[in-house]
């Protein structure tokens, strides 16, 4: 057998094993590629799930903080509206005072409920303090309105130049009655009992109040509430409203601190609570700024 024939015979015998081994190798390579593809796909799937979970948690936290911002703002607006109502109540006709006060008091309680569920401990502490003071304002509001409206009416009846040396009967009576009211909380019980008749006479003689207004005022006078000096205030100061502003400011700061994820560009939330709205100088300005926001 010549070499050519020998090579042909050998090639004939070797071709099937080589083809078989090539097929095995190709199958092995295919399986490895498939396994690699499966692993890569699984890794991508796990990564996508993890990213989705992170995104979902972030979105959920953002929604929660946006909800907290909305509820905090609603509670603050309701509290400011109540404080503004209490402040302006002396200028409201007596028949309408109770209804206005009740509506705003209910709003404070209604908006506090959702806030109580969402607020973190520090914010909730300040919210409870503010709500408690709103309740105190509600309890004092009607007596305060009676006292402050009477004080203003008597001041309007003074002599134009010097009330202390005025010789006009009605104007002098208005000044004396005003002095009685401003100093009533500082008098002893015996002094109040002694001067009560003179106070009533001066109120009637001043001709600055109706009989119904005098009767309401004397009802407060006879009870002589412990908060008299805070309700009646002074020529410039208004202690009740100053205390409200003192409790309001830390609530606003705690609310801002509790919502770091709320974007500053959002139209709602606490972005509208500017630093001017936390001013403690003029309670009416505080109320107007937050309400307009």
PDB file of N, CA and C in Angstrom, residues 87-127:
ATOM      1  N   UNK A  87     -57.700  87.101  68.239  1.00  0.00           N
ATOM      2  CA  UNK A  87     -57.161  88.461  68.262  1.00  0.00           C
ATOM      3  C   UNK A  87     -58.188  89.480  67.773  1.00  0.00           C
ATOM      4  N   UNK A  88     -58.976  89.099  66.781  1.00  0.00           N
ATOM      5  CA  UNK A  88     -59.918  90.038  66.184  1.00  0.00           C
ATOM      6  C   UNK A  88     -61.318  89.963  66.791  1.00  0.00           C
ATOM      7  N   UNK A  89     -61.547  88.992  67.678  1.00  0.00           N
ATOM      8  CA  UNK A  89     -62.890  88.774  68.222  1.00  0.00           C
ATOM      9  C   UNK A  89     -63.478  89.991  68.950  1.00  0.00           C
ATOM     10  N   UNK A  90     -62.679  90.815  69.643  1.00  0.00           N
ATOM     11  CA  UNK A  90     -63.288  91.991  70.295  1.00  0.00           C
ATOM     12  C   UNK A  90     -64.002  92.927  69.327  1.00  0.00           C
ATOM     13  N   UNK A  91     -63.586  92.941  68.058  1.00  0.00           N
ATOM     14  CA  UNK A  91     -64.231  93.797  67.078  1.00  0.00           C
ATOM     15  C   UNK A  91     -65.425  93.175  66.402  1.00  0.00           C
ATOM     16  N   UNK A  92     -65.748  91.915  66.751  1.00  0.00           N
ATOM     17  CA  UNK A  92     -66.890  91.216  66.166  1.00  0.00           C
ATOM     18  C   UNK A  92     -68.104  91.440  67.057  1.00  0.00           C
ATOM     19  N   UNK A  93     -69.262  91.560  66.448  1.00  0.00           N
ATOM     20  CA  UNK A  93     -70.478  91.756  67.250  1.00  0.00           C
ATOM     21  C   UNK A  93     -70.662  90.549  68.164  1.00  0.00           C
ATOM     22  N   UNK A  94     -71.070  90.765  69.418  1.00  0.00           N
ATOM     23  CA  UNK A  94     -71.137  89.671  70.393  1.00  0.00           C
ATOM     24  C   UNK A  94     -71.934  88.462  69.922  1.00  0.00           C
ATOM     25  N   UNK A  95     -72.987  88.671  69.142  1.00  0.00           N
ATOM     26  CA  UNK A  95     -73.827  87.557  68.718  1.00  0.00           C
ATOM     27  C   UNK A  95     -73.105  86.582  67.791  1.00  0.00           C
ATOM     28  N   UNK A  96     -72.037  87.020  67.140  1.00  0.00           N
ATOM     29  CA  UNK A  96     -71.353  86.177  66.162  1.00  0.00           C
ATOM     30  C   UNK A  96     -70.053  85.586  66.693  1.00  0.00           C
ATOM     31  N   UNK A  97     -69.662  85.952  67.882  1.00  0.00           N
ATOM     32  CA  UNK A  97     -68.353  85.534  68.392  1.00  0.00           C
ATOM     33  C   UNK A  97     -68.249  84.026  68.591  1.00  0.00           C
ATOM     34  N   UNK A  98     -69.233  83.452  69.228  1.00  0.00           N
ATOM     35  CA  UNK A  98     -69.173  82.015  69.543  1.00  0.00           C
ATOM     36  C   UNK A  98     -69.091  81.167  68.282  1.00  0.00           C
ATOM     37  N   UNK A  99     -69.868  81.498  67.272  1.00  0.00           N
ATOM     38  CA  UNK A  99     -69.885  80.702  66.038  1.00  0.00           C
ATOM     39  C   UNK A  99     -68.535  80.762  65.330  1.00  0.00           C
ATOM     40  N   UNK A 100     -67.961  81.946  65.223  1.00  0.00           N
ATOM     41  CA  UNK A 100     -66.665  82.074  64.573  1.00  0.00           C
ATOM     42  C   UNK A 100     -65.593  81.307  65.332  1.00  0.00           C
ATOM     43  N   UNK A 101     -65.620  81.415  66.637  1.00  0.00           N
ATOM     44  CA  UNK A 101     -64.620  80.730  67.451  1.00  0.00           C
ATOM     45  C   UNK A 101     -64.747  79.218  67.330  1.00  0.00           C
ATOM     46  N   UNK A 102     -65.977  78.713  67.368  1.00  0.00           N
ATOM     47  CA  UNK A 102     -66.189  77.270  67.305  1.00  0.00           C
ATOM     48  C   UNK A 102     -65.699  76.688  65.977  1.00  0.00           C
ATOM     49  N   UNK A 103     -65.924  77.387  64.887  1.00  0.00           N
ATOM     50  CA  UNK A 103     -65.512  76.882  63.572  1.00  0.00           C
ATOM     51  C   UNK A 103     -63.999  76.721  63.494  1.00  0.00           C
ATOM     52  N   UNK A 104     -63.278  77.707  63.967  1.00  0.00           N
ATOM     53  CA  UNK A 104     -61.816  77.644  63.893  1.00  0.00           C
ATOM     54  C   UNK A 104     -61.235  76.668  64.914  1.00  0.00           C
ATOM     55  N   UNK A 105     -61.868  76.543  66.057  1.00  0.00           N
ATOM     56  CA  UNK A 105     -61.418  75.560  67.047  1.00  0.00           C
ATOM     57  C   UNK A 105     -61.567  74.144  66.506  1.00  0.00           C
ATOM     58  N   UNK A 106     -62.664  73.877  65.840  1.00  0.00           N
ATOM     59  CA  UNK A 106     -62.885  72.564  65.241  1.00  0.00           C
ATOM     60  C   UNK A 106     -61.840  72.272  64.168  1.00  0.00           C
ATOM     61  N   UNK A 107     -61.449  73.281  63.407  1.00  0.00           N
ATOM     62  CA  UNK A 107     -60.447  73.081  62.361  1.00  0.00           C
ATOM     63  C   UNK A 107     -59.107  72.669  62.951  1.00  0.00           C
ATOM     64  N   UNK A 108     -58.736  73.237  64.075  1.00  0.00           N
ATOM     65  CA  UNK A 108     -57.481  72.856  64.733  1.00  0.00           C
ATOM     66  C   UNK A 108     -57.518  71.391  65.122  1.00  0.00           C
ATOM     67  N   UNK A 109     -58.607  70.949  65.727  1.00  0.00           N
ATOM     68  CA  UNK A 109     -58.718  69.557  66.150  1.00  0.00           C
ATOM     69  C   UNK A 109     -58.743  68.616  64.947  1.00  0.00           C
ATOM     70  N   UNK A 110     -59.433  69.016  63.897  1.00  0.00           N
ATOM     71  CA  UNK A 110     -59.539  68.163  62.705  1.00  0.00           C
ATOM     72  C   UNK A 110     -58.191  67.977  62.029  1.00  0.00           C
ATOM     73  N   UNK A 111     -57.410  69.036  61.910  1.00  0.00           N
ATOM     74  CA  UNK A 111     -56.116  68.933  61.234  1.00  0.00           C
ATOM     75  C   UNK A 111     -55.043  68.305  62.109  1.00  0.00           C
ATOM     76  N   UNK A 112     -55.267  68.277  63.409  1.00  0.00           N
ATOM     77  CA  UNK A 112     -54.271  67.652  64.284  1.00  0.00           C
ATOM     78  C   UNK A 112     -54.294  66.130  64.157  1.00  0.00           C
ATOM     79  N   UNK A 113     -55.454  65.542  63.872  1.00  0.00           N
ATOM     80  CA  UNK A 113     -55.568  64.089  63.787  1.00  0.00           C
ATOM     81  C   UNK A 113     -54.592  63.454  62.803  1.00  0.00           C
ATOM     82  N   UNK A 114     -54.602  63.846  61.509  1.00  0.00           N
ATOM     83  CA  UNK A 114     -53.639  63.268  60.560  1.00  0.00           C
ATOM     84  C   UNK A 114     -52.187  63.551  60.939  1.00  0.00           C
ATOM     85  N   UNK A 115     -51.935  64.723  61.487  1.00  0.00           N
ATOM     86  CA  UNK A 115     -50.566  65.055  61.879  1.00  0.00           C
ATOM     87  C   UNK A 115     -50.091  64.138  62.993  1.00  0.00           C
ATOM     88  N   UNK A 116     -50.965  63.779  63.902  1.00  0.00           N
ATOM     89  CA  UNK A 116     -50.595  62.901  65.008  1.00  0.00           C
ATOM     90  C   UNK A 116     -50.150  61.534  64.500  1.00  0.00           C
ATOM     91  N   UNK A 117     -50.710  61.084  63.378  1.00  0.00           N
ATOM     92  CA  UNK A 117     -50.351  59.781  62.809  1.00  0.00           C
ATOM     93  C   UNK A 117     -49.018  59.825  62.066  1.00  0.00           C
ATOM     94  N   UNK A 118     -48.667  60.954  61.489  1.00  0.00           N
ATOM     95  CA  UNK A 118     -47.496  61.038  60.612  1.00  0.00           C
ATOM     96  C   UNK A 118     -46.263  61.653  61.270  1.00  0.00           C
ATOM     97  N   UNK A 119     -46.460  62.474  62.275  1.00  0.00           N
ATOM     98  CA  UNK A 119     -45.358  63.282  62.803  1.00  0.00           C
ATOM     99  C   UNK A 119     -44.374  62.438  63.613  1.00  0.00           C
ATOM    100  N   UNK A 120     -43.067  62.683  63.444  1.00  0.00           N
ATOM    101  CA  UNK A 120     -42.067  62.073  64.322  1.00  0.00           C
ATOM    102  C   UNK A 120     -42.167  62.664  65.726  1.00  0.00           C
ATOM    103  N   UNK A 121     -41.532  62.027  66.713  1.00  0.00           N
ATOM    104  CA  UNK A 121     -41.727  62.443  68.110  1.00  0.00           C
ATOM    105  C   UNK A 121     -41.470  63.919  68.389  1.00  0.00           C
ATOM    106  N   UNK A 122     -40.382  64.475  67.858  1.00  0.00           N
ATOM    107  CA  UNK A 122     -40.050  65.870  68.160  1.00  0.00           C
ATOM    108  C   UNK A 122     -41.104  66.826  67.604  1.00  0.00           C
ATOM    109  N   UNK A 123     -41.511  66.586  66.379  1.00  0.00           N
ATOM    110  CA  UNK A 123     -42.543  67.432  65.779  1.00  0.00           C
ATOM    111  C   UNK A 123     -43.866  67.262  66.511  1.00  0.00           C
ATOM    112  N   UNK A 124     -44.195  66.031  66.874  1.00  0.00           N
ATOM    113  CA  UNK A 124     -45.452  65.781  67.575  1.00  0.00           C
ATOM    114  C   UNK A 124     -45.477  66.489  68.925  1.00  0.00           C
ATOM    115  N   UNK A 125     -44.337  66.547  69.591  1.00  0.00           N
ATOM    116  CA  UNK A 125     -44.270  67.234  70.886  1.00  0.00           C
ATOM    117  C   UNK A 125     -44.630  68.710  70.736  1.00  0.00           C
ATOM    118  N   UNK A 126     -44.062  69.357  69.728  1.00  0.00           N
ATOM    119  CA  UNK A 126     -44.362  70.774  69.507  1.00  0.00           C
ATOM    120  C   UNK A 126     -45.804  70.966  69.025  1.00  0.00           C
ATOM    121  N   UNK A 127     -46.294  70.022  68.225  1.00  0.00           N
ATOM    122  CA  UNK A 127     -47.680  70.119  67.754  1.00  0.00           C
ATOM    123  C   UNK A 127     -48.658  70.010  68.925  1.00  0.00           C
TER     124      UNK A 127
END
